[in-house]
Amino acid sequence: EDISDDQNAVTLFVEVETKLQLTPEQEQLIDDIAMNTKDVDAHSAELATIVSANQEVRTLMHDARSRPKVEWGTRFRTPAIMNLVLPPLGRYRIVSKFLASSAAYDAHRGEHGLALCALEDLVFQGDAVNSHPTLIMNLVGMAIVSMATNRIESLAPSLMVENQGGQCTHCVTRNQVEALIRRLIDPETPRAALLGAMRGERMLVYDIHRSTLEGSISPRSITFGGITG
């Protein structure tokens, strides 16, 4: 099935790769904030600068969640071990840590609606990466979702939810909370992703054995690190 770029969330992920602008020091800070090894309050000024400079990234990641398809365009062409090209996992991890840090900063300044929106986008990114038909991408996707759930857990006790009919502009809506709960307790999304990854990995290993037996590749040329981690 051919999917147009304007229907495919991956198109926006690719655009985000070049849009996110961070210095090495800023990259280290968002890594520390995302991993909860540094306090948001002590670094709110630096986070404000990072978030302000990368608003377009947040917009693109939010827009990606509204797209109906996630198609990575992965094709296993023999010899697959030589031809399979993975997305830039390092950049995806940095984007995920930026979203987690942005959510922490939003919550710190009382913008709980924006914080939860960033975490919803983060969960979507994890699910999308999860859907790639390789185990390494599946593992990265699970790690992204785990990062989101850890941040949700830390935010939940102080989360401000609007009352029915209320006009709280910085609160989360009940619809937001209910939709996120439904996703987090849904077993089918990660199950389907894992099955797809296992099938893809099985196809890859089968092709390696077949290509080796046929003599089209040499065992010495096989490097597993780039495919399976």
PDB file of C-alpha atoms in Angstrom:
ATOM      1  CA  GLU A   1       0.000   0.000   0.000  1.00  0.00           C
ATOM      2  CA  ASP A   2       1.395   3.386  -1.009  1.00  0.00           C
ATOM      3  CA  ILE A   3       1.058   6.012   1.726  1.00  0.00           C
ATOM      4  CA  SER A   4       1.412   9.687   0.900  1.00  0.00           C
ATOM      5  CA  ASP A   5       3.839  11.767   2.925  1.00  0.00           C
ATOM      6  CA  ASP A   6       1.068  13.898   4.410  1.00  0.00           C
ATOM      7  CA  GLN A   7      -0.524  10.755   5.902  1.00  0.00           C
ATOM      8  CA  ASN A   8       2.696   9.270   7.281  1.00  0.00           C
ATOM      9  CA  ALA A   9       3.965  10.254  10.735  1.00  0.00           C
ATOM     10  CA  VAL A  10       7.486   9.079   9.828  1.00  0.00           C
ATOM     11  CA  THR A  11       7.786  11.974   7.371  1.00  0.00           C
ATOM     12  CA  LEU A  12       7.610  14.398  10.297  1.00  0.00           C
ATOM     13  CA  PHE A  13      10.038  12.306  12.367  1.00  0.00           C
ATOM     14  CA  VAL A  14      12.574  12.704   9.562  1.00  0.00           C
ATOM     15  CA  GLU A  15      12.006  16.472   9.515  1.00  0.00           C
ATOM     16  CA  VAL A  16      12.467  16.687  13.279  1.00  0.00           C
ATOM     17  CA  GLU A  17      15.912  15.059  13.004  1.00  0.00           C
ATOM     18  CA  THR A  18      17.274  18.241  11.418  1.00  0.00           C
ATOM     19  CA  LYS A  19      15.152  20.739  13.360  1.00  0.00           C
ATOM     20  CA  LEU A  20      16.224  19.927  16.917  1.00  0.00           C
ATOM     21  CA  GLN A  21      19.060  22.272  17.819  1.00  0.00           C
ATOM     22  CA  LEU A  22      21.042  21.593  21.006  1.00  0.00           C
ATOM     23  CA  THR A  23      24.535  22.391  22.216  1.00  0.00           C
ATOM     24  CA  PRO A  24      26.485  19.506  23.801  1.00  0.00           C
ATOM     25  CA  GLU A  25      25.801  21.069  27.219  1.00  0.00           C
ATOM     26  CA  GLN A  26      22.064  21.322  26.507  1.00  0.00           C
ATOM     27  CA  GLU A  27      21.990  17.749  25.259  1.00  0.00           C
ATOM     28  CA  GLN A  28      23.590  16.591  28.504  1.00  0.00           C
ATOM     29  CA  LEU A  29      21.088  18.609  30.543  1.00  0.00           C
ATOM     30  CA  ILE A  30      18.009  17.133  28.872  1.00  0.00           C
ATOM     31  CA  ASP A  31      19.533  13.689  29.294  1.00  0.00           C
ATOM     32  CA  ASP A  32      19.907  14.349  33.031  1.00  0.00           C
ATOM     33  CA  ILE A  33      16.400  15.801  33.353  1.00  0.00           C
ATOM     34  CA  ALA A  34      14.836  12.932  31.395  1.00  0.00           C
ATOM     35  CA  MET A  35      16.648  10.411  33.603  1.00  0.00           C
ATOM     36  CA  ASN A  36      15.687  12.329  36.786  1.00  0.00           C
ATOM     37  CA  THR A  37      19.299  12.867  37.820  1.00  0.00           C
ATOM     38  CA  LYS A  38      18.963  16.670  37.901  1.00  0.00           C
ATOM     39  CA  ASP A  39      16.303  18.880  39.454  1.00  0.00           C
ATOM     40  CA  VAL A  40      14.082  20.888  37.100  1.00  0.00           C
ATOM     41  CA  ASP A  41      13.816  23.810  39.527  1.00  0.00           C
ATOM     42  CA  ALA A  42      17.573  24.301  39.602  1.00  0.00           C
ATOM     43  CA  HIS A  43      17.773  24.395  35.797  1.00  0.00           C
ATOM     44  CA  SER A  44      14.500  26.066  34.816  1.00  0.00           C
ATOM     45  CA  ALA A  45      16.241  28.980  33.056  1.00  0.00           C
ATOM     46  CA  GLU A  46      18.303  26.681  30.851  1.00  0.00           C
ATOM     47  CA  LEU A  47      15.246  24.530  30.098  1.00  0.00           C
ATOM     48  CA  ALA A  48      13.246  27.634  29.180  1.00  0.00           C
ATOM     49  CA  THR A  49      15.907  28.511  26.605  1.00  0.00           C
ATOM     50  CA  ILE A  50      15.947  24.973  25.170  1.00  0.00           C
ATOM     51  CA  VAL A  51      12.165  24.692  24.944  1.00  0.00           C
ATOM     52  CA  SER A  52      11.745  28.169  23.460  1.00  0.00           C
ATOM     53  CA  ALA A  53      14.368  27.536  20.760  1.00  0.00           C
ATOM     54  CA  ASN A  54      12.778  24.227  19.735  1.00  0.00           C
ATOM     55  CA  GLN A  55       9.058  24.970  19.674  1.00  0.00           C
ATOM     56  CA  GLU A  56       8.899  23.819  16.057  1.00  0.00           C
ATOM     57  CA  VAL A  57      10.064  20.363  17.137  1.00  0.00           C
ATOM     58  CA  ARG A  58       7.218  20.129  19.635  1.00  0.00           C
ATOM     59  CA  THR A  59       4.735  21.234  16.985  1.00  0.00           C
ATOM     60  CA  LEU A  60       6.006  18.662  14.479  1.00  0.00           C
ATOM     61  CA  MET A  61       5.927  15.826  17.020  1.00  0.00           C
ATOM     62  CA  HIS A  62       2.401  16.794  18.020  1.00  0.00           C
ATOM     63  CA  ASP A  63       1.309  16.936  14.368  1.00  0.00           C
ATOM     64  CA  ALA A  64       2.821  13.477  13.800  1.00  0.00           C
ATOM     65  CA  ARG A  65       0.393  12.040  16.363  1.00  0.00           C
ATOM     66  CA  SER A  66      -2.541  13.218  14.249  1.00  0.00           C
ATOM     67  CA  ARG A  67      -1.375  11.348  11.156  1.00  0.00           C
ATOM     68  CA  PRO A  68      -3.197   8.072  10.513  1.00  0.00           C
ATOM     69  CA  LYS A  69      -0.244   5.941   9.358  1.00  0.00           C
ATOM     70  CA  VAL A  70       3.248   4.991  10.480  1.00  0.00           C
ATOM     71  CA  GLU A  71       5.183   3.519   7.568  1.00  0.00           C
ATOM     72  CA  TRP A  72       8.958   3.145   7.846  1.00  0.00           C
ATOM     73  CA  GLY A  73       9.385   1.924   4.290  1.00  0.00           C
ATOM     74  CA  THR A  74      11.541  -1.002   5.457  1.00  0.00           C
ATOM     75  CA  ARG A  75      12.261  -3.579   2.780  1.00  0.00           C
ATOM     76  CA  PHE A  76      14.236  -6.782   3.358  1.00  0.00           C
ATOM     77  CA  ARG A  77      16.242  -7.167   0.140  1.00  0.00           C
ATOM     78  CA  THR A  78      18.704 -10.029   0.020  1.00  0.00           C
ATOM     79  CA  PRO A  79      21.346  -9.994   1.297  1.00  0.00           C
ATOM     80  CA  ALA A  80      19.368  -8.195   4.009  1.00  0.00           C
ATOM     81  CA  ILE A  81      22.298  -7.966   6.420  1.00  0.00           C
ATOM     82  CA  MET A  82      24.044  -5.709   3.874  1.00  0.00           C
ATOM     83  CA  ASN A  83      21.036  -3.773   2.589  1.00  0.00           C
ATOM     84  CA  LEU A  84      18.978  -3.060   5.704  1.00  0.00           C
ATOM     85  CA  VAL A  85      19.287   0.578   6.764  1.00  0.00           C
ATOM     86  CA  LEU A  86      17.923   1.579  10.160  1.00  0.00           C
ATOM     87  CA  PRO A  87      16.634   5.038  11.101  1.00  0.00           C
ATOM     88  CA  PRO A  88      19.023   7.218  13.165  1.00  0.00           C
ATOM     89  CA  LEU A  89      18.331   5.777  16.599  1.00  0.00           C
ATOM     90  CA  GLY A  90      20.607   8.245  18.366  1.00  0.00           C
ATOM     91  CA  ARG A  91      18.618  11.217  17.113  1.00  0.00           C
ATOM     92  CA  TYR A  92      15.335   9.583  18.074  1.00  0.00           C
ATOM     93  CA  ARG A  93      16.600   9.081  21.619  1.00  0.00           C
ATOM     94  CA  ILE A  94      17.582  12.750  21.826  1.00  0.00           C
ATOM     95  CA  VAL A  95      14.147  13.837  20.581  1.00  0.00           C
ATOM     96  CA  SER A  96      12.466  11.609  23.162  1.00  0.00           C
ATOM     97  CA  LYS A  97      14.583  13.081  25.968  1.00  0.00           C
ATOM     98  CA  PHE A  98      13.739  16.577  24.720  1.00  0.00           C
ATOM     99  CA  LEU A  99      10.007  15.791  24.935  1.00  0.00           C
ATOM    100  CA  ALA A 100      10.376  14.289  28.413  1.00  0.00           C
ATOM    101  CA  SER A 101      12.360  17.317  29.589  1.00  0.00           C
ATOM    102  CA  SER A 102       9.843  19.691  28.009  1.00  0.00           C
ATOM    103  CA  ALA A 103       7.051  17.932  29.896  1.00  0.00           C
ATOM    104  CA  ALA A 104       8.983  18.258  33.150  1.00  0.00           C
ATOM    105  CA  TYR A 105       9.539  21.970  32.501  1.00  0.00           C
ATOM    106  CA  ASP A 106       5.869  22.548  31.616  1.00  0.00           C
ATOM    107  CA  ALA A 107       4.724  20.798  34.784  1.00  0.00           C
ATOM    108  CA  HIS A 108       7.205  22.827  36.834  1.00  0.00           C
ATOM    109  CA  ARG A 109       5.648  26.086  35.631  1.00  0.00           C
ATOM    110  CA  GLY A 110       2.104  24.807  36.150  1.00  0.00           C
ATOM    111  CA  GLU A 111       1.208  24.140  32.520  1.00  0.00           C
ATOM    112  CA  HIS A 112      -0.104  20.639  33.114  1.00  0.00           C
ATOM    113  CA  GLY A 113      -2.075  20.486  29.873  1.00  0.00           C
ATOM    114  CA  LEU A 114       1.056  21.155  27.825  1.00  0.00           C
ATOM    115  CA  ALA A 115       3.043  18.691  29.931  1.00  0.00           C
ATOM    116  CA  LEU A 116       0.613  15.843  29.354  1.00  0.00           C
ATOM    117  CA  CYS A 117       0.388  16.691  25.652  1.00  0.00           C
ATOM    118  CA  ALA A 118       4.180  16.344  25.364  1.00  0.00           C
ATOM    119  CA  LEU A 119       3.991  12.981  27.134  1.00  0.00           C
ATOM    120  CA  GLU A 120       1.208  11.805  24.822  1.00  0.00           C
ATOM    121  CA  ASP A 121       3.457  12.735  21.888  1.00  0.00           C
ATOM    122  CA  LEU A 122       6.295  10.830  23.548  1.00  0.00           C
ATOM    123  CA  VAL A 123       4.170   7.696  23.947  1.00  0.00           C
ATOM    124  CA  PHE A 124       3.161   7.979  20.292  1.00  0.00           C
ATOM    125  CA  GLN A 125       6.803   8.274  19.246  1.00  0.00           C
ATOM    126  CA  GLY A 126       7.624   5.154  21.261  1.00  0.00           C
ATOM    127  CA  ASP A 127       4.744   3.225  19.705  1.00  0.00           C
ATOM    128  CA  ALA A 128       5.817   4.336  16.228  1.00  0.00           C
ATOM    129  CA  VAL A 129       9.446   3.275  16.749  1.00  0.00           C
ATOM    130  CA  ASN A 130       8.121   0.044  18.262  1.00  0.00           C
ATOM    131  CA  SER A 131       6.286  -0.757  15.044  1.00  0.00           C
ATOM    132  CA  HIS A 132       9.502  -1.004  13.001  1.00  0.00           C
ATOM    133  CA  PRO A 133      10.070  -4.663  12.007  1.00  0.00           C
ATOM    134  CA  THR A 134      13.409  -5.112  13.804  1.00  0.00           C
ATOM    135  CA  LEU A 135      14.174  -6.040  17.401  1.00  0.00           C
ATOM    136  CA  ILE A 136      16.596  -3.175  18.015  1.00  0.00           C
ATOM    137  CA  MET A 137      13.937  -0.628  17.050  1.00  0.00           C
ATOM    138  CA  ASN A 138      11.397  -2.483  19.166  1.00  0.00           C
ATOM    139  CA  LEU A 139      13.699  -2.225  22.180  1.00  0.00           C
ATOM    140  CA  VAL A 140      14.291   1.469  21.586  1.00  0.00           C
ATOM    141  CA  GLY A 141      10.543   2.040  21.253  1.00  0.00           C
ATOM    142  CA  MET A 142       9.889   0.250  24.552  1.00  0.00           C
ATOM    143  CA  ALA A 143      12.548   2.390  26.229  1.00  0.00           C
ATOM    144  CA  ILE A 144      10.866   5.570  24.924  1.00  0.00           C
ATOM    145  CA  VAL A 145       7.458   4.475  26.234  1.00  0.00           C
ATOM    146  CA  SER A 146       9.080   3.576  29.549  1.00  0.00           C
ATOM    147  CA  MET A 147      10.594   7.062  29.736  1.00  0.00           C
ATOM    148  CA  ALA A 148       7.135   8.529  29.188  1.00  0.00           C
ATOM    149  CA  THR A 149       5.472   6.344  31.811  1.00  0.00           C
ATOM    150  CA  ASN A 150       8.149   7.210  34.384  1.00  0.00           C
ATOM    151  CA  ARG A 151       7.487  10.901  33.809  1.00  0.00           C
ATOM    152  CA  ILE A 152       3.718  10.351  33.936  1.00  0.00           C
ATOM    153  CA  GLU A 153       4.124   8.522  37.248  1.00  0.00           C
ATOM    154  CA  SER A 154       6.099  11.409  38.740  1.00  0.00           C
ATOM    155  CA  LEU A 155       3.614  13.982  37.429  1.00  0.00           C
ATOM    156  CA  ALA A 156       0.404  12.155  38.395  1.00  0.00           C
ATOM    157  CA  PRO A 157       0.211  13.091  42.115  1.00  0.00           C
ATOM    158  CA  SER A 158       0.238  16.822  41.338  1.00  0.00           C
ATOM    159  CA  LEU A 159      -1.638  16.670  38.024  1.00  0.00           C
ATOM    160  CA  MET A 160      -4.324  19.333  37.741  1.00  0.00           C
ATOM    161  CA  VAL A 161      -7.417  17.981  35.980  1.00  0.00           C
ATOM    162  CA  GLU A 162     -10.198  20.358  35.011  1.00  0.00           C
ATOM    163  CA  ASN A 163     -13.584  19.963  36.656  1.00  0.00           C
ATOM    164  CA  GLN A 164     -16.504  19.130  34.406  1.00  0.00           C
ATOM    165  CA  GLY A 165     -17.565  22.404  32.797  1.00  0.00           C
ATOM    166  CA  GLY A 166     -14.536  24.188  34.238  1.00  0.00           C
ATOM    167  CA  GLN A 167     -12.425  26.813  32.475  1.00  0.00           C
ATOM    168  CA  CYS A 168      -8.937  25.920  33.686  1.00  0.00           C
ATOM    169  CA  THR A 169      -6.661  26.852  30.777  1.00  0.00           C
ATOM    170  CA  HIS A 170      -3.543  25.195  32.224  1.00  0.00           C
ATOM    171  CA  CYS A 171      -5.173  21.956  33.393  1.00  0.00           C
ATOM    172  CA  VAL A 172      -5.424  18.652  31.566  1.00  0.00           C
ATOM    173  CA  THR A 173      -8.815  17.567  30.312  1.00  0.00           C
ATOM    174  CA  ARG A 174     -10.537  14.420  31.492  1.00  0.00           C
ATOM    175  CA  ASN A 175     -10.586  13.228  27.885  1.00  0.00           C
ATOM    176  CA  GLN A 176      -6.781  13.523  27.793  1.00  0.00           C
ATOM    177  CA  VAL A 177      -6.392  11.499  30.967  1.00  0.00           C
ATOM    178  CA  GLU A 178      -8.862   8.812  29.912  1.00  0.00           C
ATOM    179  CA  ALA A 179      -7.302   8.446  26.445  1.00  0.00           C
ATOM    180  CA  LEU A 180      -3.816   8.116  27.926  1.00  0.00           C
ATOM    181  CA  ILE A 181      -4.991   5.528  30.470  1.00  0.00           C
ATOM    182  CA  ARG A 182      -6.629   3.504  27.689  1.00  0.00           C
ATOM    183  CA  ARG A 183      -3.379   3.478  25.734  1.00  0.00           C
ATOM    184  CA  LEU A 184      -1.205   2.569  28.704  1.00  0.00           C
ATOM    185  CA  ILE A 185      -3.358  -0.411  29.694  1.00  0.00           C
ATOM    186  CA  ASP A 186      -3.809  -1.603  26.109  1.00  0.00           C
ATOM    187  CA  PRO A 187      -1.852  -4.868  25.683  1.00  0.00           C
ATOM    188  CA  GLU A 188      -2.421  -5.192  21.938  1.00  0.00           C
ATOM    189  CA  THR A 189      -0.274  -2.283  20.716  1.00  0.00           C
ATOM    190  CA  PRO A 190       3.030  -3.529  22.231  1.00  0.00           C
ATOM    191  CA  ARG A 191       2.096  -7.152  21.524  1.00  0.00           C
ATOM    192  CA  ALA A 192       1.527  -6.483  17.817  1.00  0.00           C
ATOM    193  CA  ALA A 193       4.779  -4.493  17.646  1.00  0.00           C
ATOM    194  CA  LEU A 194       6.782  -7.294  19.257  1.00  0.00           C
ATOM    195  CA  LEU A 195       5.291  -9.897  16.904  1.00  0.00           C
ATOM    196  CA  GLY A 196       6.207  -7.728  13.909  1.00  0.00           C
ATOM    197  CA  ALA A 197       9.753  -7.269  15.204  1.00  0.00           C
ATOM    198  CA  MET A 198      10.188 -11.008  15.816  1.00  0.00           C
ATOM    199  CA  ARG A 199       8.944 -11.819  12.311  1.00  0.00           C
ATOM    200  CA  GLY A 200      11.312  -9.263  10.809  1.00  0.00           C
ATOM    201  CA  GLU A 201      14.248 -10.598  12.798  1.00  0.00           C
ATOM    202  CA  ARG A 202      13.390 -14.177  11.820  1.00  0.00           C
ATOM    203  CA  MET A 203      13.317 -13.134   8.163  1.00  0.00           C
ATOM    204  CA  LEU A 204      16.699 -11.454   8.569  1.00  0.00           C
ATOM    205  CA  VAL A 205      18.332 -14.489  10.185  1.00  0.00           C
ATOM    206  CA  TYR A 206      16.835 -16.833   7.586  1.00  0.00           C
ATOM    207  CA  ASP A 207      18.200 -14.641   4.799  1.00  0.00           C
ATOM    208  CA  ILE A 208      21.655 -14.599   6.410  1.00  0.00           C
ATOM    209  CA  HIS A 209      21.777 -18.404   6.501  1.00  0.00           C
ATOM    210  CA  ARG A 210      20.470 -18.759   2.956  1.00  0.00           C
ATOM    211  CA  SER A 211      22.845 -16.133   1.558  1.00  0.00           C
ATOM    212  CA  THR A 212      25.796 -17.720   3.357  1.00  0.00           C
ATOM    213  CA  LEU A 213      24.976 -21.207   2.048  1.00  0.00           C
ATOM    214  CA  GLU A 214      24.585 -19.833  -1.476  1.00  0.00           C
ATOM    215  CA  GLY A 215      27.941 -18.059  -1.201  1.00  0.00           C
ATOM    216  CA  SER A 216      26.533 -14.578  -1.912  1.00  0.00           C
ATOM    217  CA  ILE A 217      27.961 -13.291   1.384  1.00  0.00           C
ATOM    218  CA  SER A 218      30.921 -14.378   3.489  1.00  0.00           C
ATOM    219  CA  PRO A 219      30.442 -15.186   7.187  1.00  0.00           C
ATOM    220  CA  ARG A 220      33.371 -12.873   7.908  1.00  0.00           C
ATOM    221  CA  SER A 221      31.439  -9.935   6.445  1.00  0.00           C
ATOM    222  CA  ILE A 222      28.501 -10.341   8.844  1.00  0.00           C
ATOM    223  CA  THR A 223      28.339  -7.772  11.634  1.00  0.00           C
ATOM    224  CA  PHE A 224      25.359  -8.184  13.935  1.00  0.00           C
ATOM    225  CA  GLY A 225      25.957  -5.121  16.074  1.00  0.00           C
ATOM    226  CA  GLY A 226      24.329  -2.713  13.616  1.00  0.00           C
ATOM    227  CA  ILE A 227      21.155  -4.769  13.355  1.00  0.00           C
ATOM    228  CA  THR A 228      20.448  -6.439  16.681  1.00  0.00           C
ATOM    229  CA  GLY A 229      22.188  -4.021  19.023  1.00  0.00           C
TER     230      GLY A 229
END
